[in-house]
mmCIF file of C-alpha atoms and ligand atoms in Angstrom:
data_model
loop_
_atom_site.group_PDB
_atom_site.id
_atom_site.type_symbol
_atom_site.label_atom_id
_atom_site.label_comp_id
_atom_site.label_asym_id
_atom_site.label_seq_id
_atom_site.Cartn_x
_atom_site.Cartn_y
_atom_site.Cartn_z
ATOM 1 C CA MET H 1 88.635 116.422 89.395
ATOM 2 C CA THR H 2 89.020 118.049 86.174
ATOM 3 C CA SER H 3 86.122 117.514 83.661
ATOM 4 C CA THR H 4 88.316 114.993 81.974
ATOM 5 C CA PRO H 5 89.635 112.191 84.395
ATOM 6 C CA THR H 6 93.663 112.033 84.462
ATOM 7 C CA ILE H 7 96.057 109.679 85.600
ATOM 8 C CA ILE H 8 96.097 111.520 88.905
ATOM 9 C CA ASP H 9 92.198 111.110 89.583
ATOM 10 C CA VAL H 10 92.655 107.389 88.937
ATOM 11 C CA ALA H 11 95.712 107.437 91.099
ATOM 12 C CA ARG H 12 93.688 109.374 93.905
ATOM 13 C CA LEU H 13 90.598 107.094 93.737
ATOM 14 C CA ALA H 14 92.417 103.942 93.698
ATOM 15 C CA GLY H 15 94.802 105.033 96.582
ATOM 16 C CA VAL H 16 97.666 104.205 94.565
ATOM 17 C CA SER H 17 100.483 106.258 93.126
ATOM 18 C CA THR H 18 100.392 107.848 89.490
ATOM 19 C CA THR H 19 103.676 105.861 88.786
ATOM 20 C CA THR H 20 101.543 102.676 89.615
ATOM 21 C CA VAL H 21 98.844 103.712 87.213
ATOM 22 C CA SER H 22 101.269 104.340 84.534
ATOM 23 C CA HIS H 23 103.004 100.924 84.836
ATOM 24 C CA PHE H 24 99.237 99.332 85.114
ATOM 25 C CA ILE H 25 98.465 101.005 81.612
ATOM 26 C CA ASN H 26 101.734 100.266 79.933
ATOM 27 C CA GLY H 27 102.782 96.846 81.632
ATOM 28 C CA THR H 28 106.157 98.462 82.412
ATOM 29 C CA ARG H 29 106.431 97.073 85.488
ATOM 30 C CA TYR H 30 104.582 94.190 87.831
ATOM 31 C CA VAL H 31 101.651 95.455 89.625
ATOM 32 C CA SER H 32 99.800 93.271 92.292
ATOM 33 C CA ASP H 33 96.531 91.769 91.788
ATOM 34 C CA ASP H 34 95.012 93.896 94.640
ATOM 35 C CA LEU H 35 96.630 96.983 92.975
ATOM 36 C CA ARG H 36 95.436 95.959 89.592
ATOM 37 C CA ASP H 37 91.979 95.456 90.912
ATOM 38 C CA ARG H 38 91.800 98.883 92.753
ATOM 39 C CA VAL H 39 93.195 100.773 89.251
ATOM 40 C CA GLU H 40 90.809 98.793 87.196
ATOM 41 C CA LYS H 41 87.868 99.796 89.434
ATOM 42 C CA ALA H 42 88.923 103.529 89.604
ATOM 43 C CA ILE H 43 89.073 103.498 85.540
ATOM 44 C CA ALA H 44 86.030 102.017 85.278
ATOM 45 C CA GLU H 45 84.320 104.420 87.730
ATOM 46 C CA LEU H 46 86.027 107.589 86.306
ATOM 47 C CA GLY H 47 85.774 106.433 82.833
ATOM 48 C CA TYR H 48 89.378 107.309 82.513
ATOM 49 C CA ARG H 49 90.737 106.836 79.015
ATOM 50 C CA PRO H 50 94.839 106.542 78.776
ATOM 51 C CA ASN H 51 95.150 109.606 76.599
ATOM 52 C CA SER H 52 96.335 109.359 72.956
ATOM 53 C CA MET H 53 99.907 109.180 74.025
ATOM 54 C CA ALA H 54 99.093 105.386 74.975
ATOM 55 C CA ARG H 55 97.872 104.794 71.828
ATOM 56 C CA GLY H 56 100.579 106.886 69.864
ATOM 57 C CA LEU H 57 98.083 108.985 67.757
ATOM 58 C CA ARG H 58 100.368 111.614 66.135
ATOM 59 C CA LYS H 59 98.910 114.363 63.652
ATOM 60 C CA GLY H 60 101.408 116.779 61.872
ATOM 61 C CA GLU H 61 103.968 119.517 63.550
ATOM 62 C CA SER H 62 102.583 121.839 65.947
ATOM 63 C CA LYS H 63 105.608 123.968 65.933
ATOM 64 C CA THR H 64 105.528 123.966 69.689
ATOM 65 C CA ILE H 65 108.057 122.572 72.144
ATOM 66 C CA GLY H 66 107.526 121.510 75.910
ATOM 67 C CA LEU H 67 110.140 122.411 78.294
ATOM 68 C CA ILE H 68 109.893 120.752 82.010
ATOM 69 C CA VAL H 69 112.050 122.392 84.629
ATOM 70 C CA PRO H 70 111.918 121.967 88.392
ATOM 71 C CA ASP H 71 111.475 125.693 89.100
ATOM 72 C CA ASN H 72 112.004 128.402 86.847
ATOM 73 C CA SER H 73 111.986 130.948 89.878
ATOM 74 C CA ASN H 74 115.713 129.507 90.123
ATOM 75 C CA PRO H 75 117.778 131.803 88.027
ATOM 76 C CA PHE H 76 119.432 128.719 86.578
ATOM 77 C CA PHE H 77 116.345 127.483 85.157
ATOM 78 C CA ALA H 78 115.012 130.785 84.227
ATOM 79 C CA GLU H 79 118.571 131.095 81.900
ATOM 80 C CA ILE H 80 117.523 127.650 80.454
ATOM 81 C CA LEU H 81 114.025 128.807 79.710
ATOM 82 C CA ARG H 82 115.309 132.338 78.227
ATOM 83 C CA SER H 83 118.087 130.309 76.018
ATOM 84 C CA ILE H 84 115.415 127.331 74.817
ATOM 85 C CA GLU H 85 112.879 130.116 74.298
ATOM 86 C CA ASN H 86 115.175 132.307 72.215
ATOM 87 C CA ILE H 87 116.669 129.676 69.899
ATOM 88 C CA GLY H 88 113.430 127.912 69.500
ATOM 89 C CA TYR H 89 111.540 131.168 68.376
ATOM 90 C CA SER H 90 114.325 131.858 65.982
ATOM 91 C CA ASN H 91 113.859 128.388 64.463
ATOM 92 C CA GLY H 92 109.960 129.185 64.373
ATOM 93 C CA TYR H 93 108.872 127.034 67.487
ATOM 94 C CA SER H 94 106.978 128.312 70.626
ATOM 95 C CA VAL H 95 107.709 126.919 73.928
ATOM 96 C CA ILE H 96 105.210 125.688 76.622
ATOM 97 C CA LEU H 97 107.014 126.072 79.986
ATOM 98 C CA CYS H 98 106.049 123.638 82.864
ATOM 99 C CA ASN H 99 107.434 123.763 86.406
ATOM 100 C CA SER H 100 107.144 120.407 87.926
ATOM 101 C CA ASP H 101 108.164 121.820 91.504
ATOM 102 C CA GLY H 102 109.555 118.459 92.599
ATOM 103 C CA ASP H 103 106.201 116.904 92.241
ATOM 104 C CA ILE H 104 106.241 113.514 90.325
ATOM 105 C CA ALA H 105 102.530 113.718 89.869
ATOM 106 C CA LYS H 106 102.548 117.278 88.418
ATOM 107 C CA GLU H 107 105.545 116.371 86.074
ATOM 108 C CA ILE H 108 103.142 113.306 84.960
ATOM 109 C CA ALA H 109 100.182 115.536 84.460
ATOM 110 C CA TYR H 110 102.315 117.935 82.497
ATOM 111 C CA THR H 111 103.555 115.058 80.222
ATOM 112 C CA GLU H 112 100.099 114.182 79.551
ATOM 113 C CA LEU H 113 99.010 117.890 78.831
ATOM 114 C CA LEU H 114 102.097 118.170 76.361
ATOM 115 C CA PHE H 115 101.218 115.113 74.599
ATOM 116 C CA ALA H 116 97.548 116.279 74.544
ATOM 117 C CA LYS H 117 98.637 119.676 73.134
ATOM 118 C CA GLN H 118 100.642 117.629 70.386
ATOM 119 C CA VAL H 119 104.063 119.430 71.183
ATOM 120 C CA ASP H 120 106.680 118.184 68.520
ATOM 121 C CA GLY H 121 109.068 117.646 71.124
ATOM 122 C CA ILE H 122 110.233 118.138 74.779
ATOM 123 C CA VAL H 123 113.210 119.370 76.683
ATOM 124 C CA PHE H 124 113.270 117.746 79.999
ATOM 125 C CA ILE H 125 115.049 118.271 83.505
ATOM 126 C CA THR H 126 113.997 115.797 85.926
ATOM 127 C CA THR H 127 112.974 116.514 89.300
ATOM 128 C CA ASN H 128 113.446 113.281 90.784
ATOM 129 C CA ASN H 129 115.030 110.665 88.350
ATOM 130 C CA SER H 130 111.917 108.481 87.670
ATOM 131 C CA CYS H 131 110.984 108.489 84.083
ATOM 132 C CA GLU H 132 108.570 105.996 83.253
ATOM 133 C CA HIS H 133 105.880 108.705 81.947
ATOM 134 C CA LEU H 134 108.670 110.168 79.636
ATOM 135 C CA GLN H 135 109.549 106.596 78.242
ATOM 136 C CA GLN H 136 106.127 106.324 77.138
ATOM 137 C CA LEU H 137 106.213 109.553 75.281
ATOM 138 C CA SER H 138 109.452 108.678 73.784
ATOM 139 C CA ASP H 139 108.189 105.375 73.029
ATOM 140 C CA ASN H 140 105.507 106.874 71.023
ATOM 141 C CA GLY H 141 107.650 108.736 68.878
ATOM 142 C CA ILE H 142 108.035 112.085 70.913
ATOM 143 C CA PRO H 143 111.565 113.209 70.698
ATOM 144 C CA ILE H 144 112.851 114.028 74.043
ATOM 145 C CA ILE H 145 116.186 115.820 74.981
ATOM 146 C CA VAL H 146 117.518 115.384 78.385
ATOM 147 C CA ILE H 147 119.497 118.206 79.900
ATOM 148 C CA ASP H 148 121.303 118.967 83.033
ATOM 149 C CA ARG H 149 120.361 115.868 84.988
ATOM 150 C CA ASP H 150 121.095 112.406 83.879
ATOM 151 C CA ILE H 151 118.252 109.768 83.828
ATOM 152 C CA PRO H 152 118.191 106.284 82.226
ATOM 153 C CA LEU H 153 115.783 107.325 79.427
ATOM 154 C CA LYS H 154 115.959 105.256 76.256
ATOM 155 C CA GLY H 155 115.903 106.404 72.737
ATOM 156 C CA THR H 156 116.498 110.217 73.832
ATOM 157 C CA ASP H 157 119.709 112.649 73.575
ATOM 158 C CA VAL H 158 121.132 113.595 76.819
ATOM 159 C CA LEU H 159 123.080 116.899 77.309
ATOM 160 C CA LEU H 160 124.783 117.518 80.369
ATOM 161 C CA VAL H 161 128.071 119.214 82.003
ATOM 162 C CA ASP H 162 131.033 117.546 83.498
ATOM 163 C CA ASN H 163 129.820 118.237 87.173
ATOM 164 C CA PHE H 164 132.538 116.233 88.453
ATOM 165 C CA GLN H 165 135.232 118.101 86.940
ATOM 166 C CA GLY H 166 133.173 121.355 88.121
ATOM 167 C CA GLY H 167 133.479 120.247 91.839
ATOM 168 C CA TYR H 168 136.922 119.112 91.466
ATOM 169 C CA GLU H 169 138.048 122.469 90.171
ATOM 170 C CA ALA H 170 136.347 124.397 92.624
ATOM 171 C CA THR H 171 138.199 122.479 95.351
ATOM 172 C CA ARG H 172 141.454 122.625 93.791
ATOM 173 C CA TYR H 173 140.932 126.515 93.498
ATOM 174 C CA LEU H 174 140.440 126.795 97.244
ATOM 175 C CA ILE H 175 143.415 124.383 97.821
ATOM 176 C CA GLY H 176 145.364 126.450 95.705
ATOM 177 C CA LEU H 177 144.674 129.599 97.971
ATOM 178 C CA GLY H 178 146.113 127.616 101.050
ATOM 179 C CA HIS H 179 142.686 126.455 102.381
ATOM 180 C CA THR H 180 142.642 122.740 104.019
ATOM 181 C CA ARG H 181 139.494 123.271 106.205
ATOM 182 C CA ILE H 182 136.823 123.526 103.382
ATOM 183 C CA ALA H 183 133.311 122.478 103.688
ATOM 184 C CA CYS H 184 130.922 121.487 101.263
ATOM 185 C CA ILE H 185 126.920 122.390 101.022
ATOM 186 C CA THR H 186 125.483 119.771 98.664
ATOM 187 C CA GLY H 187 122.328 119.985 96.682
ATOM 188 C CA PRO H 188 119.688 117.053 96.733
ATOM 189 C CA SER H 189 121.945 113.829 96.891
ATOM 190 C CA LEU H 190 119.537 111.746 94.597
ATOM 191 C CA LEU H 191 120.443 114.143 91.666
ATOM 192 C CA THR H 192 123.338 113.564 89.769
ATOM 193 C CA PRO H 193 124.781 117.271 89.393
ATOM 194 C CA SER H 194 125.067 117.387 93.088
ATOM 195 C CA ALA H 195 126.560 113.821 93.451
ATOM 196 C CA GLU H 196 129.094 114.351 91.179
ATOM 197 C CA ARG H 197 130.175 117.951 92.164
ATOM 198 C CA VAL H 198 130.283 116.452 95.792
ATOM 199 C CA ASN H 199 132.486 113.503 94.480
ATOM 200 C CA GLY H 200 134.890 116.122 92.390
ATOM 201 C CA TYR H 201 135.010 117.849 95.871
ATOM 202 C CA LYS H 202 136.220 114.754 97.692
ATOM 203 C CA LYS H 203 138.483 113.679 94.853
ATOM 204 C CA ALA H 204 140.330 117.017 94.883
ATOM 205 C CA LEU H 205 140.835 116.856 98.902
ATOM 206 C CA ALA H 206 142.132 113.232 98.613
ATOM 207 C CA GLN H 207 144.539 114.260 96.065
ATOM 208 C CA ALA H 208 145.948 116.690 98.173
ATOM 209 C CA GLY H 209 146.168 114.599 100.986
ATOM 210 C CA ILE H 210 143.303 116.519 102.914
ATOM 211 C CA ALA H 211 141.101 114.258 105.014
ATOM 212 C CA GLU H 212 137.553 114.597 104.772
ATOM 213 C CA ASN H 213 135.597 116.032 107.751
ATOM 214 C CA PRO H 214 132.015 114.682 107.623
ATOM 215 C CA ASP H 215 131.139 117.627 109.725
ATOM 216 C CA TRP H 216 131.935 119.851 106.761
ATOM 217 C CA ILE H 217 129.732 118.080 104.458
ATOM 218 C CA VAL H 218 126.393 119.722 105.036
ATOM 219 C CA ALA H 219 123.205 118.485 103.056
ATOM 220 C CA GLY H 220 121.478 121.336 101.075
ATOM 221 C CA ASP H 221 118.646 121.510 98.486
ATOM 222 C CA PHE H 222 119.886 123.696 95.762
ATOM 223 C CA GLN H 223 117.883 126.590 97.253
ATOM 224 C CA PHE H 224 118.795 129.824 98.907
ATOM 225 C CA ALA H 225 117.759 128.544 102.324
ATOM 226 C CA GLY H 226 119.554 125.329 101.995
ATOM 227 C CA GLY H 227 122.521 127.699 101.663
ATOM 228 C CA GLU H 228 121.749 129.937 104.667
ATOM 229 C CA ASN H 229 121.059 126.837 107.046
ATOM 230 C CA GLY H 230 124.002 125.172 106.042
ATOM 231 C CA ILE H 231 126.660 128.042 106.770
ATOM 232 C CA GLU H 232 124.845 128.697 110.172
ATOM 233 C CA LYS H 233 125.406 124.847 111.059
ATOM 234 C CA LEU H 234 129.139 125.173 109.799
ATOM 235 C CA MET H 235 129.886 128.535 111.745
ATOM 236 C CA ASN H 236 128.281 126.895 115.121
ATOM 237 C CA LEU H 237 131.006 124.242 114.787
ATOM 238 C CA GLN H 238 134.140 124.243 117.293
ATOM 239 C CA ASN H 239 136.351 123.665 114.427
ATOM 240 C CA ARG H 240 134.954 125.955 111.563
ATOM 241 C CA PRO H 241 136.138 125.827 108.140
ATOM 242 C CA THR H 242 137.713 128.725 106.392
ATOM 243 C CA ALA H 243 136.114 127.876 102.778
ATOM 244 C CA VAL H 244 133.084 126.600 101.615
ATOM 245 C CA PHE H 245 132.126 125.230 98.207
ATOM 246 C CA ALA H 246 128.169 125.503 97.653
ATOM 247 C CA CYS H 247 127.066 123.028 94.855
ATOM 248 C CA ASN H 248 125.319 125.809 93.488
ATOM 249 C CA ASP H 249 125.047 129.688 93.352
ATOM 250 C CA LEU H 250 121.373 129.926 94.891
ATOM 251 C CA MET H 251 122.889 128.453 98.046
ATOM 252 C CA ALA H 252 126.047 130.359 97.770
ATOM 253 C CA LEU H 253 123.857 133.757 97.832
ATOM 254 C CA GLY H 254 122.155 131.921 100.916
ATOM 255 C CA VAL H 255 125.689 131.432 102.684
ATOM 256 C CA LEU H 256 126.570 135.316 101.915
ATOM 257 C CA ARG H 257 123.200 136.152 104.073
ATOM 258 C CA GLY H 258 124.071 133.810 106.648
ATOM 259 C CA ILE H 259 127.697 134.778 107.088
ATOM 260 C CA ARG H 260 126.357 138.311 107.494
ATOM 261 C CA LYS H 261 123.828 137.537 110.015
ATOM 262 C CA ALA H 262 126.727 135.954 112.159
ATOM 263 C CA GLY H 263 128.558 139.321 111.981
ATOM 264 C CA LEU H 264 131.200 137.932 109.717
ATOM 265 C CA SER H 265 132.334 138.345 106.193
ATOM 266 C CA VAL H 266 133.002 136.841 102.624
ATOM 267 C CA PRO H 267 136.056 136.425 102.075
ATOM 268 C CA GLY H 268 137.089 138.367 105.101
ATOM 269 C CA ASN H 269 136.407 135.513 107.346
ATOM 270 C CA LEU H 270 135.265 132.921 104.711
ATOM 271 C CA SER H 271 136.140 132.112 101.101
ATOM 272 C CA LEU H 272 133.086 130.881 99.164
ATOM 273 C CA ILE H 273 132.634 129.509 95.614
ATOM 274 C CA GLY H 274 129.351 128.306 93.922
ATOM 275 C CA PHE H 275 128.197 126.637 90.883
ATOM 276 C CA ASP H 276 126.169 127.910 87.842
ATOM 277 C CA ASP H 277 127.473 131.362 87.321
ATOM 278 C CA ILE H 278 123.696 132.850 87.300
ATOM 279 C CA PRO H 279 123.542 136.551 86.468
ATOM 280 C CA LEU H 280 123.309 137.691 90.147
ATOM 281 C CA ALA H 281 126.635 135.897 90.746
ATOM 282 C CA SER H 282 128.433 138.948 89.185
ATOM 283 C CA VAL H 283 126.491 141.521 90.790
ATOM 284 C CA VAL H 284 126.186 140.660 94.305
ATOM 285 C CA SER H 285 128.805 142.123 96.848
ATOM 286 C CA PRO H 286 131.339 140.635 96.855
ATOM 287 C CA ALA H 287 130.864 139.500 93.287
ATOM 288 C CA LEU H 288 130.847 135.306 93.532
ATOM 289 C CA THR H 289 133.798 133.125 92.249
ATOM 290 C CA THR H 290 131.728 130.106 90.496
ATOM 291 C CA ILE H 291 131.814 127.451 88.403
ATOM 292 C CA SER H 292 129.914 128.231 84.923
ATOM 293 C CA GLN H 293 127.736 126.184 83.154
ATOM 294 C CA PRO H 294 127.375 126.512 79.190
ATOM 295 C CA ILE H 295 123.714 127.052 79.235
ATOM 296 C CA GLN H 296 123.389 129.152 75.863
ATOM 297 C CA LYS H 297 125.581 126.182 74.351
ATOM 298 C CA ILE H 298 123.547 123.578 75.993
ATOM 299 C CA SER H 299 120.251 125.261 74.935
ATOM 300 C CA GLU H 300 121.537 125.545 71.244
ATOM 301 C CA MET H 301 122.439 121.867 70.901
ATOM 302 C CA ALA H 302 118.948 120.937 72.414
ATOM 303 C CA ILE H 303 117.109 122.768 69.908
ATOM 304 C CA GLU H 304 119.524 121.566 67.080
ATOM 305 C CA LEU H 305 118.989 117.772 68.259
ATOM 306 C CA LEU H 306 115.255 118.105 68.442
ATOM 307 C CA ILE H 307 114.956 119.835 64.964
ATOM 308 C CA ASN H 308 117.304 117.253 63.526
ATOM 309 C CA ARG H 309 114.905 114.166 64.970
ATOM 310 C CA LEU H 310 111.821 116.242 63.977
ATOM 311 C CA GLN H 311 113.105 116.974 60.370
ATOM 312 C CA LYS H 312 114.363 113.151 60.378
ATOM 313 C CA LYS H 313 117.683 114.512 59.217
ATOM 314 C CA GLU H 314 119.071 110.991 60.468
ATOM 315 C CA ILE H 315 117.334 108.080 59.128
ATOM 316 C CA LYS H 316 118.793 105.944 62.107
ATOM 317 C CA PHE H 317 118.918 107.962 65.245
ATOM 318 C CA GLU H 318 121.782 107.357 67.392
ATOM 319 C CA GLU H 319 121.236 108.258 71.004
ATOM 320 C CA LYS H 320 123.598 111.236 71.788
ATOM 321 C CA ARG H 321 125.257 111.785 74.995
ATOM 322 C CA ILE H 322 127.217 115.066 75.264
ATOM 323 C CA VAL H 323 129.022 116.421 78.250
ATOM 324 C CA PHE H 324 129.760 120.011 78.251
ATOM 325 C CA PRO H 325 132.954 121.145 80.020
ATOM 326 C CA THR H 326 132.506 123.900 82.978
ATOM 327 C CA GLU H 327 135.085 126.739 83.728
ATOM 328 C CA ILE H 328 135.815 128.622 86.736
ATOM 329 C CA VAL H 329 134.996 132.407 86.896
ATOM 330 C CA VAL H 330 137.197 134.183 89.780
ATOM 331 C CA ARG H 331 135.709 137.187 91.123
ATOM 332 C CA GLU H 332 135.901 138.244 94.686
ATOM 333 C CA SER H 333 134.580 136.067 97.302
ATOM 334 C CA CYS H 334 137.604 134.084 97.922
ATOM 335 C CA LYS H 335 141.123 134.793 99.100
ATOM 336 C CA LYS H 336 144.386 133.264 100.153
ATOM 337 C CA TYR H 337 144.276 131.642 103.324
ATOM 338 C CA GLY H 338 145.606 133.784 106.372
ATOM 339 C CA ALA H 339 146.057 136.751 104.052
HETATM 340 O O1 RIB I 401 120.558 125.536 90.458
HETATM 341 C C1 RIB I 401 119.997 124.572 90.167
HETATM 342 C C2 RIB I 401 121.016 123.244 90.169
HETATM 343 O O2 RIB I 401 120.213 122.388 89.652
HETATM 344 C C3 RIB I 401 121.750 123.864 89.049
HETATM 345 O O3 RIB I 401 123.250 123.608 89.434
HETATM 346 C C4 RIB I 401 121.798 122.759 87.836
HETATM 347 O O4 RIB I 401 122.732 121.984 87.331
HETATM 348 C C5 RIB I 401 120.407 121.905 88.262
HETATM 349 O O5 RIB I 401 120.813 120.597 88.255
#
C-alpha cells in the first residue's frame, strides 16, 4: 500500500471494485448494505480520505495538462501524445502522460493522481467505457476533453472521427477493386471506434449485395498479435478471403507478418487495408493502404477547447461534440481481384 491510502487500497481491503468504492463515496449508484459496511470499515481502518477531488478544492492554474491514453507504445497513441505535447507546450502547458493499460483501477488511480497534482485539465481516451471517476472530476470543475473513443461523460467536449464512414470507405475501396470475399479483423468490440468501423464494413457489403460471411469477421484486439492471429485463422479456412480490412494499422502490420509466415504475399495473395495511418504505414513493404485519422487537427482542437474553458472564454459552456472526417490513403497493399 502506498504511504497515503488510495481508493485502490480501500477496494482491495473491502474486497470490492474501485468503481464500487467510487459510487459509495459519491453516491452515484446504489451500493448494498453489505458492501457499504465493508467499504466503511476499510475506509476507517485505512484512514482513507477521499482526496480533494471529492471536496472540489481547487487552487490557481498549474499550467499542466493530464493526458490519459490506453498504451502509448501503440504508434497511434504515441502520435496523439506527440501532438498534444507539442501544442500544449506552444501554449505554455506541460503534459503529464498516463498509460491506463486497459486497467480501470490504474485509470482511477491516475485520475486521483492528476487531481492531486492540480492539473488544469485532462485529455482522455477511455480504455473500457466506464467513466464515473471522470464524471466526479468534471463535476468538480476540471475540464475534460474526451477524444477518439465515445463515452457518456456529461459536461465535457468530445472529439471523434467518423469511424463508420472510414470502415465503409475502406470496404468500398476493396469492392471497387473487384473483391467480394472481404474479411474484417475487428478491434475490441466494446470500444466505439471498432464497433462503428465494423458497421461501416457491413454496410458497404450490404449495399453491394455481398452476403456477410461470419467466418470472415474475426475478433481482434487493436494489437499486432491480434492481426497475426486473425490472418492465421482466415488463411486456415477452406474458403479463404481475397482481401482484409484490419480495424487498425497495428493489426494490419500483424497481418503482414502472418501472411509472410504462411509463405504468401500482400497484395499478391491478399489485399490489405488498415486504419489510423500511423507513420509505419508508409515505410513498411508493401506500404500500407489505410484510412487516416486527422490526429494533428484533433489535438489542436482538444488544446483549444481546454484553453477556452480554462480562460472561461465562454460564459455558458455548450458541450461540444465534433466528428472529424477520415480519408483513404492509397499505397501498395491492395490490388485488383484476379490481376
Ligand atoms: O490503434 C489504436 C486504435 O484505438 C485506433 O484506431 C484509435 O482509433 C483507438 O481507438
